mmCIF file of C-alpha atoms in Angstrom:
data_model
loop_
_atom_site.group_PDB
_atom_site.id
_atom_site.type_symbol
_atom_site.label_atom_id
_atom_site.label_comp_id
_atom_site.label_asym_id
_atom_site.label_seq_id
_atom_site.Cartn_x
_atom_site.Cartn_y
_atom_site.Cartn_z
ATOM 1 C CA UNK A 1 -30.977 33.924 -128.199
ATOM 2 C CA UNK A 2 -27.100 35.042 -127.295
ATOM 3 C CA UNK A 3 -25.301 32.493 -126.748
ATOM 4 C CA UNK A 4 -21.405 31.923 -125.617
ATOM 5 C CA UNK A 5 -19.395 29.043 -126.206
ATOM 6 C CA UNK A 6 -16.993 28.032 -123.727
ATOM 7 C CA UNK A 7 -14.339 25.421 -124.961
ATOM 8 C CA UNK A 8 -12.271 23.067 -122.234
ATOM 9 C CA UNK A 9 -8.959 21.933 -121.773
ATOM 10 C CA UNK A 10 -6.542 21.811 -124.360
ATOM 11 C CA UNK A 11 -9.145 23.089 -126.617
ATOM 12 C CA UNK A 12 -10.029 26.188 -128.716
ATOM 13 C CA UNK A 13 -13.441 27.540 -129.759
ATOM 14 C CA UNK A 14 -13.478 24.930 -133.255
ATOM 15 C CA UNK A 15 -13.885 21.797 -130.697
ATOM 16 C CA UNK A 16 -16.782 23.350 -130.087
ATOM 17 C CA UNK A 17 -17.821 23.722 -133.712
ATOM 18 C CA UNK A 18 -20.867 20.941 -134.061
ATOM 19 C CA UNK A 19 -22.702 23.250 -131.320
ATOM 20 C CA UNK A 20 -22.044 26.171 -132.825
ATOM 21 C CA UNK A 21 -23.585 25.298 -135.971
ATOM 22 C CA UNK A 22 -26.737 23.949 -134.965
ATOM 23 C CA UNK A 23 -27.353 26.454 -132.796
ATOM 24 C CA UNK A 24 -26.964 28.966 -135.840
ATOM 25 C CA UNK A 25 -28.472 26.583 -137.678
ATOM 26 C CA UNK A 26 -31.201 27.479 -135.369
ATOM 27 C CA UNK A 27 -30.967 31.244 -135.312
ATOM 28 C CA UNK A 28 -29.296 31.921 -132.536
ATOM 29 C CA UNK A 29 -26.133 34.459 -132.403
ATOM 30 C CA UNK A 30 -23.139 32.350 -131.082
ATOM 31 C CA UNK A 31 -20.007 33.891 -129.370
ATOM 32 C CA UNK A 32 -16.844 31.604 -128.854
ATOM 33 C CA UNK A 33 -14.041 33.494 -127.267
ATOM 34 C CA UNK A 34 -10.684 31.576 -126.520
ATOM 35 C CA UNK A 35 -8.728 31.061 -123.728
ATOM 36 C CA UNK A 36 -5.448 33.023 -123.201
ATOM 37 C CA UNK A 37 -2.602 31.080 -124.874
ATOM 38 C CA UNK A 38 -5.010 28.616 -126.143
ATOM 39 C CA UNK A 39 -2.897 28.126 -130.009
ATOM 40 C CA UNK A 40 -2.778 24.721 -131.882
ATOM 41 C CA UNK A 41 0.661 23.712 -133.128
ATOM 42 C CA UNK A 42 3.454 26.245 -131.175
ATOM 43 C CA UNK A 43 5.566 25.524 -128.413
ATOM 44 C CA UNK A 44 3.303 27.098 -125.135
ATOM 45 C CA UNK A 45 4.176 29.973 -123.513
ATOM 46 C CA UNK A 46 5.203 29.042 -119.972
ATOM 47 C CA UNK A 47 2.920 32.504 -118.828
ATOM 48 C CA UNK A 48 0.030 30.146 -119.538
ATOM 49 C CA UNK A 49 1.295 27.037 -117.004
ATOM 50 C CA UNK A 50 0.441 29.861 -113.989
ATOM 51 C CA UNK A 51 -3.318 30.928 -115.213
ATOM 52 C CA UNK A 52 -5.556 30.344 -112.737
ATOM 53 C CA UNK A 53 -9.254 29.705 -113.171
ATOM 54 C CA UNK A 54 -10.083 33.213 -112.350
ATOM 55 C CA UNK A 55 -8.031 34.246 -115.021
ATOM 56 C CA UNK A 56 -9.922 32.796 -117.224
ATOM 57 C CA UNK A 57 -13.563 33.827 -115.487
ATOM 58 C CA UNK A 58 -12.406 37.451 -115.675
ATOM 59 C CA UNK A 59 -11.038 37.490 -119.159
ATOM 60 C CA UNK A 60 -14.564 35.737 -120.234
ATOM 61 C CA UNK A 61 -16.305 38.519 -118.277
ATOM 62 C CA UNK A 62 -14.644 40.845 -120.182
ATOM 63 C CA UNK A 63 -15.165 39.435 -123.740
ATOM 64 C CA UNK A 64 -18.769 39.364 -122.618
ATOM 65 C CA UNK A 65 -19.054 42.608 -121.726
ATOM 66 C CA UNK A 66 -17.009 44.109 -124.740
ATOM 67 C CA UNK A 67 -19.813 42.221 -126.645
ATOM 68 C CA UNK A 68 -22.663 44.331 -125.017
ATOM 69 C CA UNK A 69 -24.486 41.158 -123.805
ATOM 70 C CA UNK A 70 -26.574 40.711 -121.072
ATOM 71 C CA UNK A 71 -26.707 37.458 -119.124
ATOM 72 C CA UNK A 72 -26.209 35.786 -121.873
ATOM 73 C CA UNK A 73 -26.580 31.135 -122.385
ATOM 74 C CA UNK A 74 -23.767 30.005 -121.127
ATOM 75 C CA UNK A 75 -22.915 26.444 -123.231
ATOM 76 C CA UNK A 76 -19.732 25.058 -121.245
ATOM 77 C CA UNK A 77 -17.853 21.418 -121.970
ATOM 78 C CA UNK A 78 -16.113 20.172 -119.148
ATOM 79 C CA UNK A 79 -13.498 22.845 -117.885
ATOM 80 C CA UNK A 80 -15.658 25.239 -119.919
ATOM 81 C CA UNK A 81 -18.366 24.067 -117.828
ATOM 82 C CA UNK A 82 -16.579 24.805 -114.350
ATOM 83 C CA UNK A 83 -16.519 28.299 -116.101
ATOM 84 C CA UNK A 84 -19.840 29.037 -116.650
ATOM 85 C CA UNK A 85 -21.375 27.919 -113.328
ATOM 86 C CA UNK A 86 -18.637 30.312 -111.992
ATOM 87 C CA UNK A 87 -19.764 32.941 -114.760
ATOM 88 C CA UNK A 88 -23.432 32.347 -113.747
ATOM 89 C CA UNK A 89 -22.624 32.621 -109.858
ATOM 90 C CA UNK A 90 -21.659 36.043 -110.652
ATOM 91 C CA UNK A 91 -24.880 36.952 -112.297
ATOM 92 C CA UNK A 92 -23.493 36.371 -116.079
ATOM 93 C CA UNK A 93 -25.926 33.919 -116.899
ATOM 94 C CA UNK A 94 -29.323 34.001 -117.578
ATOM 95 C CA UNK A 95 -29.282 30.267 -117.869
ATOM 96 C CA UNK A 96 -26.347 27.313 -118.758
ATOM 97 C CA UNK A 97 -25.513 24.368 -120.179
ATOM 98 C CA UNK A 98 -22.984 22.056 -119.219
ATOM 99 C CA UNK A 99 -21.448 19.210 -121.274
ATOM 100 C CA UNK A 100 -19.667 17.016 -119.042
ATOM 101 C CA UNK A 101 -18.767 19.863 -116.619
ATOM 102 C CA UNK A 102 -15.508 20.179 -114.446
ATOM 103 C CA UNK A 103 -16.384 19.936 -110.918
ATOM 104 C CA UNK A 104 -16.492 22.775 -108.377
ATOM 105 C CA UNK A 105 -14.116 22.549 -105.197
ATOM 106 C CA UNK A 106 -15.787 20.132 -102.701
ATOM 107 C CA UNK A 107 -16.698 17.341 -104.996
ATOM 108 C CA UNK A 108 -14.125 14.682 -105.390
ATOM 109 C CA UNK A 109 -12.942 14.621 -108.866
ATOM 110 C CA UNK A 110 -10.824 11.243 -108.990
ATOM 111 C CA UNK A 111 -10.987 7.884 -109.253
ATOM 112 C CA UNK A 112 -8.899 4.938 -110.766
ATOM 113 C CA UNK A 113 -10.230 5.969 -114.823
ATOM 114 C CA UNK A 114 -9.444 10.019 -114.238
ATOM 115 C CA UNK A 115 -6.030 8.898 -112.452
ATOM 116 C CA UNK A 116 -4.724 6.863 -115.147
ATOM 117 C CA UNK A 117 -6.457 9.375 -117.714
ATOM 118 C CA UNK A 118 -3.582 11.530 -116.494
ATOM 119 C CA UNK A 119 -1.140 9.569 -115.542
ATOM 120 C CA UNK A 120 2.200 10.969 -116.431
ATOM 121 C CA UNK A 121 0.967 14.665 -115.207
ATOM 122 C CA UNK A 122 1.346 14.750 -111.187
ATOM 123 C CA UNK A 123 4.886 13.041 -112.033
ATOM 124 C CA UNK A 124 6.144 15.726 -113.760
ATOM 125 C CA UNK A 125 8.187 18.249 -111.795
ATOM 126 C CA UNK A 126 5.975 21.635 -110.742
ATOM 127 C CA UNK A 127 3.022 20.581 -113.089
ATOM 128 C CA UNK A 128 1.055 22.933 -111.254
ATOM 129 C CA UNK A 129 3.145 26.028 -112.992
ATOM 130 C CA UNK A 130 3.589 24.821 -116.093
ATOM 131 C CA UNK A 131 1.820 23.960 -119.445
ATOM 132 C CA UNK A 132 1.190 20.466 -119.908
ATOM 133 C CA UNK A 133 -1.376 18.275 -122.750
ATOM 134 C CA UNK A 134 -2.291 14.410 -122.054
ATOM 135 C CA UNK A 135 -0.312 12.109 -123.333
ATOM 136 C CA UNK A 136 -1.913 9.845 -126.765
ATOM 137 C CA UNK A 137 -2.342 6.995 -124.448
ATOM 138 C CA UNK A 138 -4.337 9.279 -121.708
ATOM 139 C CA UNK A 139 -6.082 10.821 -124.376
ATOM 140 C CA UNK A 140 -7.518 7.503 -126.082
ATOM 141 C CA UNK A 141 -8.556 6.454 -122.691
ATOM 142 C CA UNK A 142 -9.870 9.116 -121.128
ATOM 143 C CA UNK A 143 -11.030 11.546 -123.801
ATOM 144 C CA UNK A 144 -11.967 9.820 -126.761
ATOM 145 C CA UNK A 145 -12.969 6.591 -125.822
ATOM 146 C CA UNK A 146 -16.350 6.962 -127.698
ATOM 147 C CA UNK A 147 -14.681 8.739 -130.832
ATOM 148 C CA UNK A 148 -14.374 6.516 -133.593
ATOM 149 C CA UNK A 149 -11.023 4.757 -133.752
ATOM 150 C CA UNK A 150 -9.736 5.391 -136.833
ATOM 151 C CA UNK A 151 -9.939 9.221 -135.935
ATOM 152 C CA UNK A 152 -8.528 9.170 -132.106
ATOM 153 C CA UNK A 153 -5.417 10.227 -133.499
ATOM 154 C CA UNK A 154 -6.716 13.351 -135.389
ATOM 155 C CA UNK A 155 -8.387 14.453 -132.571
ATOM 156 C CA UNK A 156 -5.472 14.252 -130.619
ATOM 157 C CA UNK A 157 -3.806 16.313 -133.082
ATOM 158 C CA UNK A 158 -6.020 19.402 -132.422
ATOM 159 C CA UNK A 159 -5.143 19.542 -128.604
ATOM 160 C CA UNK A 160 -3.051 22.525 -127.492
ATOM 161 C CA UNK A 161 -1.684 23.106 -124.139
ATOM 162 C CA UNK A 162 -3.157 23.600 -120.904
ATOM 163 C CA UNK A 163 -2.272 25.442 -117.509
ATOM 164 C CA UNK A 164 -0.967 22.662 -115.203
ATOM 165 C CA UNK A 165 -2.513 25.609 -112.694
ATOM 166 C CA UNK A 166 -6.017 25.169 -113.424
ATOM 167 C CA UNK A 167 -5.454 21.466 -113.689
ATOM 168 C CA UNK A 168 -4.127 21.752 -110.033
ATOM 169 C CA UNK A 169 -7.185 23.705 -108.953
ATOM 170 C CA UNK A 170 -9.620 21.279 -110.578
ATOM 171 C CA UNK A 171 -8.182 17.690 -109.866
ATOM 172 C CA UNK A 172 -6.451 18.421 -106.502
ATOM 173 C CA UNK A 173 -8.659 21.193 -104.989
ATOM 174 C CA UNK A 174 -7.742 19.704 -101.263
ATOM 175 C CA UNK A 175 -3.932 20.798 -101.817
ATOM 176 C CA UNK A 176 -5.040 24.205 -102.747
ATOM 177 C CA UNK A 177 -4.939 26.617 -99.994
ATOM 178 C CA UNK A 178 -7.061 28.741 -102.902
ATOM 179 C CA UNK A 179 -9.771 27.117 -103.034
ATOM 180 C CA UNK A 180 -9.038 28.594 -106.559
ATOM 181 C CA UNK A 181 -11.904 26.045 -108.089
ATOM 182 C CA UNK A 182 -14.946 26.919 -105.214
ATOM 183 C CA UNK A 183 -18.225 28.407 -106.076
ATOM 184 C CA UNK A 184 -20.434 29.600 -104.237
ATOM 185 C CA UNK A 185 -23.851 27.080 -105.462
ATOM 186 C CA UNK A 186 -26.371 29.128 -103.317
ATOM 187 C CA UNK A 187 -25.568 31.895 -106.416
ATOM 188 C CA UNK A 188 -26.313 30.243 -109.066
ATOM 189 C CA UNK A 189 -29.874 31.099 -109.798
ATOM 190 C CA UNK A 190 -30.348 30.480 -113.163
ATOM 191 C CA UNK A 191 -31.553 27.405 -114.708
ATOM 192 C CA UNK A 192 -28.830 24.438 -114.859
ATOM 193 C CA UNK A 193 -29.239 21.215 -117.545
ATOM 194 C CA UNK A 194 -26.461 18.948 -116.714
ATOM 195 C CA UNK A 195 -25.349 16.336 -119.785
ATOM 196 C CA UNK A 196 -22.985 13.541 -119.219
ATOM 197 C CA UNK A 197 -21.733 10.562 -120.679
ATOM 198 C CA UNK A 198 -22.024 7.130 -118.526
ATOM 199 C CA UNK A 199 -18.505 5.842 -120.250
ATOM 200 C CA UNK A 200 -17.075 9.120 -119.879
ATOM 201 C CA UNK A 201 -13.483 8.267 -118.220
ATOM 202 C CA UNK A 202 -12.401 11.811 -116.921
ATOM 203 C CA UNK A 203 -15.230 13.011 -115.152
ATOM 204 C CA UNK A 204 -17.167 10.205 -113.804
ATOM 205 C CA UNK A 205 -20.813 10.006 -113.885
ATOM 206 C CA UNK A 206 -20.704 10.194 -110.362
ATOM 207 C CA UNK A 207 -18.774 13.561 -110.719
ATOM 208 C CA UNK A 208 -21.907 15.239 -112.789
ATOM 209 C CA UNK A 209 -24.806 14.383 -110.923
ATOM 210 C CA UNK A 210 -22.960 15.880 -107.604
ATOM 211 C CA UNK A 211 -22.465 19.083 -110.094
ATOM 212 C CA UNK A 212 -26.295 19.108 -110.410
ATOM 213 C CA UNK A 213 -27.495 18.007 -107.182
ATOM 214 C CA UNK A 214 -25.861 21.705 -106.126
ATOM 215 C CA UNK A 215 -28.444 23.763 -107.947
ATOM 216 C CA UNK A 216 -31.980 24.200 -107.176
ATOM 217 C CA UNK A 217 -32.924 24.767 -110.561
ATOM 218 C CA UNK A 218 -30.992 22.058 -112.491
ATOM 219 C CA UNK A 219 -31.908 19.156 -114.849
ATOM 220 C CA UNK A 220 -29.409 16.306 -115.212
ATOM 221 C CA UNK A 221 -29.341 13.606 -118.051
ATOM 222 C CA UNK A 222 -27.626 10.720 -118.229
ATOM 223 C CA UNK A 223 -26.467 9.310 -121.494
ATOM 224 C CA UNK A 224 -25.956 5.733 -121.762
ATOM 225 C CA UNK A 225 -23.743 5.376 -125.116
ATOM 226 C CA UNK A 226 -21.606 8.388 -124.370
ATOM 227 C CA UNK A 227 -18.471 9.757 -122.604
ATOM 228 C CA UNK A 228 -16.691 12.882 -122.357
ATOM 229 C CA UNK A 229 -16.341 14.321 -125.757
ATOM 230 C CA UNK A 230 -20.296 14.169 -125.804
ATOM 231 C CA UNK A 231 -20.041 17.322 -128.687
ATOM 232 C CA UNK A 232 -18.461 14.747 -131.702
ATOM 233 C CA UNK A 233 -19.274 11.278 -130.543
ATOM 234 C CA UNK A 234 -22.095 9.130 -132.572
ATOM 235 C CA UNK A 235 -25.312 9.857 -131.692
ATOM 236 C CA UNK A 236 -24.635 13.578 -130.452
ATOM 237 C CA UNK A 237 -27.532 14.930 -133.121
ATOM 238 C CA UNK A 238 -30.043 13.306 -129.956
ATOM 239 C CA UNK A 239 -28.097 15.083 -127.546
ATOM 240 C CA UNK A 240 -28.417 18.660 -129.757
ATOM 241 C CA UNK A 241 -32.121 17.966 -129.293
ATOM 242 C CA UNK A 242 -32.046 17.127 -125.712
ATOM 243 C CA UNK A 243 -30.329 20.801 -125.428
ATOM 244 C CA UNK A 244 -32.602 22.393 -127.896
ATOM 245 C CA UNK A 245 -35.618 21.074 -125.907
ATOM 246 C CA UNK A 246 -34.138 22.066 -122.890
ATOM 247 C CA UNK A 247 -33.869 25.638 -124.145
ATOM 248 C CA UNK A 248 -37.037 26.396 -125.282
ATOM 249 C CA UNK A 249 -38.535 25.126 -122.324
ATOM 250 C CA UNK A 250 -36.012 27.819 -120.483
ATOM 251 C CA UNK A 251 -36.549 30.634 -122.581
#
C-alpha cells in the first residue's frame, strides 16, 4: 500500500517517525513530505506566518503527484489531519487516517483546555501573519500531557514554527471571511477512521467525534489513556494495531 504521511503543527515528517516504521515494518511504501518552512532550530522566515491552509493542500498535491501516486492512504495527525480530509475531498485519497485531526470550519474548536493551551498566541500583535510556536508551559499542557515527564522538554525541543495564518483559519474560523479551513464533507467519499485521545487538551474529544460524524463512511475510536500526541505516548503499539486492523479491513 502507498502511503503519505502528513505531520502537524510545528512539526516535520520525523514526529511522525513511530508510524512510519511500522508501517514499513509492514511493507508498505511510506511518503512524508514537509511543510514549506517547516526547519528545526533557525529563526522562521516571516513568508511562512502568511501560508494559508491551501498552501499547504496544493503543495501536498503536488508532492503527490510528482510521486506518480494515485489516491494514495492519507495518515494525518491533527493539522495534518485537517489536510488530508481536504486532500481526500478533492479525490486524493483512496482512504485516510486521522490522528487527533484539526477540525474543519463549522465545528467549534475551543474550549477552556485549547484556550489556555495557547494562551500567549491571540495576545500577540498580528499573530495571524506571523510565525509563532507554543510556549513550554502551553506545550506541557496541551501537547504532551500524556508524554512521559522526564522527556516533555525534549519534545519541546523538536518543535519548529508555525503559520499564525493557518492557526487563524483553524482556531478562529468565525473571524475568517475565508472560510480558509471549510470542506466540503459531502466529498469525502473515501473511508474515514477517526483516533483520538480522551485527555487530549487541544482538540477535545468532543472536537473528533463532530470530525467523524461528517462522513458517511467513517469509524471513530475513542482512547481512554491518551491525548493528543497519540503517535509517542505509552501504549501507542495498541493504537498501531487499531490502524493496521482498520486498514486491512479497507483495503
Amino acid at each position: 500500500m502507498k502511503i503519505v504521511l502528513l505531520h502537524g503543527m510545528w512539526s516535520r515528517p520525523d514526529t511522525l517517525d513511530s508510524v512510519r516504521k511500522v508501517l514499513e515494518q509492514k511493507g508498505h511504501e511510506v511518503f512524508a513530505p514537509t511543510l514549506p518552512f517547516h526547519v528545526l532550530n533557525k529563526p522562521p522566515d516571516p513568508e511562512l506566518g502568511k501560508y494559508r491552509l491551501v498552501d499547504y493542500v496544493e503543495f501536498i498535491k503536488k508532492e503527490i503527484l510528482n510521486k506518480g501516486w494515485d489516491k494514495p492512504t492519507l495518515i494525518g495527525h491533527s493539522m495534518g489531519g485537517w489536510l488530508a480530509q481536504a486532500l481526500a475531498a478533492e479525490g486524493f485519497a483512496s482512504r485516510i487516517v486521522l490522528f487527533a485531526p484539526a477540525a474543519p470550519f463549522g465545528i467549534f474548536p475551543l474550549g477552556p483546555s485549547p484556550l489556555y493551551t495557547l494562551l500567549e498566541v491571540p495576545f500577540r500583535w498580528k499573530f495571524w501573519a506571523k510565525p509563532f510556536k507554543p510556549t513550554y508551559r502551553g506545550a506541557n499542557f496541551g501537547l504532551f500531557n500524556r508524554i512521559p515527564k522526564d522527556k516533555r522538554k525534549e519534545y519541546y525541543d523538536s518543535l519548529n514554527y508555525e503559520s499564525g495564518r493557518a492557526l487563524f483559519e483553524l482556531a478562529f474560523w468565525f473571524f475568517d471571511p475565508l472560510k480558509g479551513s471549510k470542506i466540503p464533507a459531502e466529498k469525502v467519499n473515501c473511508p474515514v477512521l477517526v483516533l483520538a485521545g480522551e485527555k487530549d487538551r487541544i482538540i477535545p474529544i468532543r472536537v473528533t467525534k463532530a470530525v467523524a460524524r461528517r462522513y458517511e463512511n467513517s469509524e471513530f475510536v475513542a482512547l481512554p489513556n491518551h491525548a493528543h500526541w497519540l503517535t509517542d505516548e505509552p501504549g501507542k503499539e495498541k493504537i498501531f494495531e487499531i490502524m493496521f486492523d482498520w486498514l486491512k479491513q479497507n483495503s
